[in-house]
mmCIF file of C-alpha atoms in Angstrom:
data_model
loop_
_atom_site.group_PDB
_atom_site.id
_atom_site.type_symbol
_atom_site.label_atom_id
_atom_site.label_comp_id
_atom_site.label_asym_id
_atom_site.label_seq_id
_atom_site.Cartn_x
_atom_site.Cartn_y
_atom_site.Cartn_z
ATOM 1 C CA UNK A 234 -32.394 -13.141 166.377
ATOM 2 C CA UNK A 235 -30.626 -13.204 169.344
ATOM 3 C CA UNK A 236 -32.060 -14.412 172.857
ATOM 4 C CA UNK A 237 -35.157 -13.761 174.119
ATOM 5 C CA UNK A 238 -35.418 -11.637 176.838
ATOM 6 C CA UNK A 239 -38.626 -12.243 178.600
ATOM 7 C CA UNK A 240 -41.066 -14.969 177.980
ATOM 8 C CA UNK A 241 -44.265 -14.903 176.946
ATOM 9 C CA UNK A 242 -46.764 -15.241 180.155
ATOM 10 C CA UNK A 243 -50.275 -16.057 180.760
ATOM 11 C CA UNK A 244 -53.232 -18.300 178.601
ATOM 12 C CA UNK A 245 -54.942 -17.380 175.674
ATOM 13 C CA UNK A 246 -57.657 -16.042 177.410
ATOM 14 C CA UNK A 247 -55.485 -13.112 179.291
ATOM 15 C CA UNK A 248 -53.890 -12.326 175.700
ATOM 16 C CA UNK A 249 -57.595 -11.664 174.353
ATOM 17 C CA UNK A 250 -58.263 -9.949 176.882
ATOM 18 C CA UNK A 251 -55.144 -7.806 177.184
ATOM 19 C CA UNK A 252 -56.455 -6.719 174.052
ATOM 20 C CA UNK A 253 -59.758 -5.788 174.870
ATOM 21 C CA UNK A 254 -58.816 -3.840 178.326
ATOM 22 C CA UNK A 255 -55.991 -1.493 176.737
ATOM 23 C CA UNK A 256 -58.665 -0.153 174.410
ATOM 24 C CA UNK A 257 -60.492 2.019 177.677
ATOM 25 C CA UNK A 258 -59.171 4.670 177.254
ATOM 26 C CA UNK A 259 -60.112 7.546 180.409
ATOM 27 C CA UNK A 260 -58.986 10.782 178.367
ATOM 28 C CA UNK A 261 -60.486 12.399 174.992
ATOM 29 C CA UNK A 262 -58.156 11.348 172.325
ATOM 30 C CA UNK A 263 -57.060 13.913 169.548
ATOM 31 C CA UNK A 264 -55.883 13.772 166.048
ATOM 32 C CA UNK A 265 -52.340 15.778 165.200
ATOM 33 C CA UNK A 266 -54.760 18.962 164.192
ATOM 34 C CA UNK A 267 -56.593 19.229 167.405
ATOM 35 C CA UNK A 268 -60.062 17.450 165.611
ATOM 36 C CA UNK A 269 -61.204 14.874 168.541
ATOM 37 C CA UNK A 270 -61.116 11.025 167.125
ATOM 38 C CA UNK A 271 -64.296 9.168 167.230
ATOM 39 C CA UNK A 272 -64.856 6.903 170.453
ATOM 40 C CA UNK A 273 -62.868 3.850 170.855
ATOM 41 C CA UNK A 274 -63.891 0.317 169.571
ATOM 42 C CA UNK A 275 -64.771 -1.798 172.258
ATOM 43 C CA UNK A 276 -63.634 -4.795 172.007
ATOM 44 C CA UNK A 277 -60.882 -6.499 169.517
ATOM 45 C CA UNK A 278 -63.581 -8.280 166.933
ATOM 46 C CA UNK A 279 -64.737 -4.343 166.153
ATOM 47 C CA UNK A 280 -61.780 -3.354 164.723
ATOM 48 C CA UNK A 281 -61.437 -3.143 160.865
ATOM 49 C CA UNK A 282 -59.455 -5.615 158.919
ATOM 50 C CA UNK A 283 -58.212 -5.647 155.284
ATOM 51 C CA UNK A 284 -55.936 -6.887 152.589
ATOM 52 C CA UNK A 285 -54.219 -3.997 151.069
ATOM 53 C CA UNK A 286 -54.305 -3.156 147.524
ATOM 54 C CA UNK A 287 -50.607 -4.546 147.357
ATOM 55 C CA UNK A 288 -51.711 -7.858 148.102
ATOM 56 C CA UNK A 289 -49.234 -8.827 151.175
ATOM 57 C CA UNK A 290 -50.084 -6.257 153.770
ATOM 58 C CA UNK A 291 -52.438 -6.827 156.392
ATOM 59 C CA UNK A 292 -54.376 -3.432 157.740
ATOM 60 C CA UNK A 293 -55.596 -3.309 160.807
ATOM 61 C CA UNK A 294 -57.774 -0.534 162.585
ATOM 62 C CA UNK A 295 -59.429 2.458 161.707
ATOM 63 C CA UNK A 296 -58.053 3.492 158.168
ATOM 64 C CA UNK A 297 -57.871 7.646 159.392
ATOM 65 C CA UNK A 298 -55.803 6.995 162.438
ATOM 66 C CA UNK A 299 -53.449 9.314 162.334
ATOM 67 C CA UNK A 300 -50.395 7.297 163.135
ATOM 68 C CA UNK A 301 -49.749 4.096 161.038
ATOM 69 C CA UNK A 302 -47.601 1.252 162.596
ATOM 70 C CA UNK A 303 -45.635 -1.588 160.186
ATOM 71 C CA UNK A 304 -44.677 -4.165 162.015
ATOM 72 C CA UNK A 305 -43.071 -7.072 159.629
ATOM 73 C CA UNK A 306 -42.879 -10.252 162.012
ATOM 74 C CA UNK A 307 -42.503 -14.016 161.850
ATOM 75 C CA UNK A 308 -44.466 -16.330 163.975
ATOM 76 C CA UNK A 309 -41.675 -18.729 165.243
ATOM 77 C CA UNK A 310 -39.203 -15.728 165.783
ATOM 78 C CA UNK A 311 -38.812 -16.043 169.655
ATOM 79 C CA UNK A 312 -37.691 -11.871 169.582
ATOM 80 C CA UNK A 313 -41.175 -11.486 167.990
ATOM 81 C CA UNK A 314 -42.784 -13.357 170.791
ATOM 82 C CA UNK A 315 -40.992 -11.592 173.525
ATOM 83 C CA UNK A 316 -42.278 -7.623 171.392
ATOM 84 C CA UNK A 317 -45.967 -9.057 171.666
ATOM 85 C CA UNK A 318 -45.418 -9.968 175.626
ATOM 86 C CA UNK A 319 -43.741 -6.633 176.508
ATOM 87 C CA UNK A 320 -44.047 -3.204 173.854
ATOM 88 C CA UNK A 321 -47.382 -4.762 171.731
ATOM 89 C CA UNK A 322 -50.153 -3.968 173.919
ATOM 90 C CA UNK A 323 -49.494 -0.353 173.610
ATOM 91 C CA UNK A 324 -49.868 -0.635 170.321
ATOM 92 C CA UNK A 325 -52.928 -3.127 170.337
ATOM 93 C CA UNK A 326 -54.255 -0.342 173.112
ATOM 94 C CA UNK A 327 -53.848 2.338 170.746
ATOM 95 C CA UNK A 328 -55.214 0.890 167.684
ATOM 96 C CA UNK A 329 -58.717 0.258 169.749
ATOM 97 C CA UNK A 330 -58.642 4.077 170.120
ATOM 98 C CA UNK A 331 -57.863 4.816 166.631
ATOM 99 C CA UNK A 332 -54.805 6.268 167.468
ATOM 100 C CA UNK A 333 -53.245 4.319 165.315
ATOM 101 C CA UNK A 334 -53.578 1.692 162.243
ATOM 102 C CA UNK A 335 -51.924 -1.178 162.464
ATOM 103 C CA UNK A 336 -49.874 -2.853 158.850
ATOM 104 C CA UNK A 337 -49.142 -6.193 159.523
ATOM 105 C CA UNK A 338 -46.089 -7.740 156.967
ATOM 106 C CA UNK A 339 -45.804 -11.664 157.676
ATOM 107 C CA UNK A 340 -42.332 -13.330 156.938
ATOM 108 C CA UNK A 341 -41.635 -16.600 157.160
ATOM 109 C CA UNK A 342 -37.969 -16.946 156.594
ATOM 110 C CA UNK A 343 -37.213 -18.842 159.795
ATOM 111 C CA UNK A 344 -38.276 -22.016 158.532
ATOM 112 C CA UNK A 345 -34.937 -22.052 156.454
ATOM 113 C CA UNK A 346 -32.958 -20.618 159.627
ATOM 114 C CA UNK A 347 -34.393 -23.767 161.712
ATOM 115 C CA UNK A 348 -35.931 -26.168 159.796
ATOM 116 C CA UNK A 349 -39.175 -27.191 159.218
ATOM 117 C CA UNK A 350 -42.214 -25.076 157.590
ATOM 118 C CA UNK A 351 -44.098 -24.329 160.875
ATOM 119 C CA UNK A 352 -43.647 -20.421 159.938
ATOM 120 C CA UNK A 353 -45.636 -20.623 156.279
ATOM 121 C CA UNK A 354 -48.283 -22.953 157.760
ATOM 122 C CA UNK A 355 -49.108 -19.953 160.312
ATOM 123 C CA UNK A 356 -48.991 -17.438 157.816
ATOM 124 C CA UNK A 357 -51.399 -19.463 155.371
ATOM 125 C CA UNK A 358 -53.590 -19.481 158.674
ATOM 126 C CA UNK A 359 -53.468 -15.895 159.671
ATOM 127 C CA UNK A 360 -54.886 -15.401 155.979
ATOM 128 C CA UNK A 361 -57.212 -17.649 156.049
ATOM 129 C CA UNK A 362 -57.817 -15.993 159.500
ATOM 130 C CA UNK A 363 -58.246 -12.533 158.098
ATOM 131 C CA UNK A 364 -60.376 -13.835 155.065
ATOM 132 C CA UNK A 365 -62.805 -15.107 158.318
ATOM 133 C CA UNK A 366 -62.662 -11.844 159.663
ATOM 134 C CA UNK A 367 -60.959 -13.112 162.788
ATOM 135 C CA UNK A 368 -56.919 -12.186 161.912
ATOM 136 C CA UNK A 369 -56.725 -10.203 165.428
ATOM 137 C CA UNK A 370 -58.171 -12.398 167.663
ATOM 138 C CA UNK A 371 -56.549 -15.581 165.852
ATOM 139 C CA UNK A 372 -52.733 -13.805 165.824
ATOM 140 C CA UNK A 373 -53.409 -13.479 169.290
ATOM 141 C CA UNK A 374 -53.626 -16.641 170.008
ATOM 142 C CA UNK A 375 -50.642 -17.910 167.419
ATOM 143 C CA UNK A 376 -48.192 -15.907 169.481
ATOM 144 C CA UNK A 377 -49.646 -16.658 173.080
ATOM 145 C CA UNK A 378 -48.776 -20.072 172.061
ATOM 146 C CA UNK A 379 -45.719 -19.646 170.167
ATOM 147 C CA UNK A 380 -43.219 -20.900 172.625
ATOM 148 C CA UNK A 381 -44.950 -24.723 173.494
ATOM 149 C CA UNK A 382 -45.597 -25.249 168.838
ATOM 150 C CA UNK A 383 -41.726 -24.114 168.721
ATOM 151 C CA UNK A 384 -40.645 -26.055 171.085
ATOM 152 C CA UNK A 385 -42.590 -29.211 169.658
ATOM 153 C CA UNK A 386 -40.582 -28.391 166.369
ATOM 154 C CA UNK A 387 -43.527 -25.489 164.660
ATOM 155 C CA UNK A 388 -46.565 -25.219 163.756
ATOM 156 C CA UNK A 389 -48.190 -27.830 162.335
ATOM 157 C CA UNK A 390 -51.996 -27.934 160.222
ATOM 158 C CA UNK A 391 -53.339 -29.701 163.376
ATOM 159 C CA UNK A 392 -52.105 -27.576 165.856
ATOM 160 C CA UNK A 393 -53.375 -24.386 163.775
ATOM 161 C CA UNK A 394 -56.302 -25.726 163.570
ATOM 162 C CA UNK A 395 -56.420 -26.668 167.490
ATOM 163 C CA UNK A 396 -55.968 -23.041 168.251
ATOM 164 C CA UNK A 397 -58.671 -21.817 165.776
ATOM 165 C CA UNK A 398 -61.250 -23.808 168.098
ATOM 166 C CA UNK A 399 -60.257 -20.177 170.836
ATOM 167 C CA UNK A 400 -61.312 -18.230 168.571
ATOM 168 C CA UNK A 401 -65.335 -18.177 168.355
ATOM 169 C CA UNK A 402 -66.597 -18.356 164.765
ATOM 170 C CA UNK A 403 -63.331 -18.981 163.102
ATOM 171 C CA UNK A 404 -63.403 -22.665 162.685
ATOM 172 C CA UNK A 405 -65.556 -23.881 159.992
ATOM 173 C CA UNK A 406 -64.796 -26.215 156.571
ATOM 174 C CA UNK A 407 -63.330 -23.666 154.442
ATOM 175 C CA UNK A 408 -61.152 -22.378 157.347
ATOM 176 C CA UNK A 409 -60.082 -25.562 157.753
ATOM 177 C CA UNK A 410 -59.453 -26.601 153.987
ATOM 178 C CA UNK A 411 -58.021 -23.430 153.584
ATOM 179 C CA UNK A 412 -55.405 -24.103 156.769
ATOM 180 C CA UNK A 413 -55.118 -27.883 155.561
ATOM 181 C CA UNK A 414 -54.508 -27.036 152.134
ATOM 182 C CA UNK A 415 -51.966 -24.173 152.500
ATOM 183 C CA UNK A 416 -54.680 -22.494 150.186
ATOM 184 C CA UNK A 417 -52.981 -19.283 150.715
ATOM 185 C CA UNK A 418 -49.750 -20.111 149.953
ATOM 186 C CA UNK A 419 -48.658 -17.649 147.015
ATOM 187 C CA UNK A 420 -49.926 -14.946 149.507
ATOM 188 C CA UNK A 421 -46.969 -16.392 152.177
ATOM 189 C CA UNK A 422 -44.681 -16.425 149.218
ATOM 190 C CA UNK A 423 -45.079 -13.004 148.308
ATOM 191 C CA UNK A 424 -45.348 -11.365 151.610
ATOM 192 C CA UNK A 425 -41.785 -13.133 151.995
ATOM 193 C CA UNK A 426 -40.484 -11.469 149.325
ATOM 194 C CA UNK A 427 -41.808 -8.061 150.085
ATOM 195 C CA UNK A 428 -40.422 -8.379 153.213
ATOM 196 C CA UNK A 429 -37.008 -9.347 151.869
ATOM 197 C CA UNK A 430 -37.654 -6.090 150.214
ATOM 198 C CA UNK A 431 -37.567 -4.368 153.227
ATOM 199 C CA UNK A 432 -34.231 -4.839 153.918
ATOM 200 C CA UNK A 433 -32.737 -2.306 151.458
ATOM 201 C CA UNK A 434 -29.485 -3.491 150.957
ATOM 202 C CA UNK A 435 -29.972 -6.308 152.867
ATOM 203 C CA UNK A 436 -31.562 -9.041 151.019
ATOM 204 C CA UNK A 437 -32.278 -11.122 153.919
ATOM 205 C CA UNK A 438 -34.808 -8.217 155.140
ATOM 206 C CA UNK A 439 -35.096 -6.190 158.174
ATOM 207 C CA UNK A 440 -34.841 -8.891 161.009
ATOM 208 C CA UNK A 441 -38.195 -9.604 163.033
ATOM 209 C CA UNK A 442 -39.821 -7.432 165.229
ATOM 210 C CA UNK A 443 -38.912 -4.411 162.666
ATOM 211 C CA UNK A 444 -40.866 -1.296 162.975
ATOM 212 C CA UNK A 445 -41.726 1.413 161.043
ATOM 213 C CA UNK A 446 -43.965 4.490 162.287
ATOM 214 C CA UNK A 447 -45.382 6.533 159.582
ATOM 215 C CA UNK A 448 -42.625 5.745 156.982
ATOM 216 C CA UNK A 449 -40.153 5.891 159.482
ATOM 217 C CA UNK A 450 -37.805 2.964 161.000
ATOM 218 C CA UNK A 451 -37.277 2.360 164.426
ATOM 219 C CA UNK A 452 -33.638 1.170 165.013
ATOM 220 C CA UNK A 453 -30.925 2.082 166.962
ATOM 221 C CA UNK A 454 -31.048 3.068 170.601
ATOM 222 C CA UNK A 455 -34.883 3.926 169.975
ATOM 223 C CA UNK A 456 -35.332 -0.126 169.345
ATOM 224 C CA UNK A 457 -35.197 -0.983 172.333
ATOM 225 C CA UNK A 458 -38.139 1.562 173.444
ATOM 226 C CA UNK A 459 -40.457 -1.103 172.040
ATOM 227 C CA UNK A 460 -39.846 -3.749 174.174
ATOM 228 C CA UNK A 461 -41.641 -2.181 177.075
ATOM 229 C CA UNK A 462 -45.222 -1.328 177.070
ATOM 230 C CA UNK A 463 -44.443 2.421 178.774
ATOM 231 C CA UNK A 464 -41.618 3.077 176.557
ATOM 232 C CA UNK A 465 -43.310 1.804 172.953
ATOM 233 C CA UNK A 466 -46.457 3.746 174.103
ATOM 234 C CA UNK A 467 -44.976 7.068 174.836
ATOM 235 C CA UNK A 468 -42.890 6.812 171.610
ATOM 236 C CA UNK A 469 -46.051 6.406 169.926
ATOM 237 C CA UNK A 470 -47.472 9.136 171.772
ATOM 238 C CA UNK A 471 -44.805 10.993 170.684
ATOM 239 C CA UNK A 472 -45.877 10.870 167.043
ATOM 240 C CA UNK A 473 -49.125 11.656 167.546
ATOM 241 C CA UNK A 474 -48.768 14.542 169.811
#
């Protein structure tokens, strides 16, 4: 994964609210064809979230954005933590203006790089999150405290469910049987594989943060547009212009 470049900075509370603020938006925003997009949502617990029909992919945002993002990530990969701190809120800012849709592909392959299971524990969350309708607020607050669980040795059930009590509404008995359980568990397994998928010829997968924009990968000297906020934003931009 290589080493992490910048750190992730700032409570839970600025994360949410990172989210919120780069959704006010000052300029009319405008599909490819010219036809104006509807306004903005206004805050992060607006915006639309599904389970796609494949069954591992996580959809997030107005489904006729005209940009769609894939972003396949794993919660304890520290290069995944450092994308959210710098490139992500462009992203996060444009998906609150329906500039863009948001697919979310969880792996959890670092538990066998490092040890532990800390990774599938936090995926079986985020499900359980999403089945709550709270995955966006609750993946905020998995990566804005990614650093001080990794650093313990991963996630655990009790620190999961710890960090559900930041999100209002989330907590409640089947959350928590569901995060206590590892109720989801088949779901982690298979959005493992179909990111191992992803890879191509690789069977390991892409590496985490990996990016595609509508169909299209990210890599090469372009990568390293989305670890800045400016840079992954006008890239974006670039798409949709």
């Amino acid at each position: 994964m290589g080493n992490v470049r910048r750190s992730l900075a700032g409570a839970t509370a600025a994360a949410l609210a990172a989210l919120v603020m780069t959704g006010c938006g000052q300029r009319p925003h405008y599909a490819s064809d010219g036809t104006p997009l509807p306004a903005a949502y206004k805050e992060v617990g607006q915006l639309p979230e599904r389970l796609a029909a494949d069954g591992t992919t996580i959809v997030v945002g107005d489904p006729a954005a005209p940009t769609t993002v894939r972003l396949y990530e794993d919660p304890r990969c520290p290069i995944v933590e450092e994308f959210e701190a710098t490139g992500a809120p462009a992203l996060h800012g444009m998906t609150l203006r329906r500039e863009t849709r948001t697919e979310y592909v969880l792996a959890s392959f670092r538990d066998d790089r490092v040890g532990g299971d800390g990774s599938k524990r936090a995926v079986n969350a985020l499900r359980a999150a999403l089945e709550a309708g709270r995955f966006t607020e609750y993946r905020a607050v998995v990566f804005a405290h990614m650093r001080e669980n990794e650093d313990a040795g991963g996630f655990s059930t009790e620190d999961l469910l710890n960090l559900a009590i930041q999100v209002p509404g989330l907590r409640s008995a089947t959350f928590d049987s569901a995060v206590s359980t590892m109720k989801y568990a088949d779901f982690v397994t298979a959005s493992q594989e179909r990111y191992e998928r992803a890879g191509g010829d690789d069977p390991l997968g892409p590496g985490t943060p990996a990016v595609a924009v509508n169909g299209t990968w990210i890599q090469g000297a372009q990568r390293d547009l989305i670890f800045g906020r400016t840079s992954f934003g006008r890239l974006l931009s670039q798409v949709n212009s």
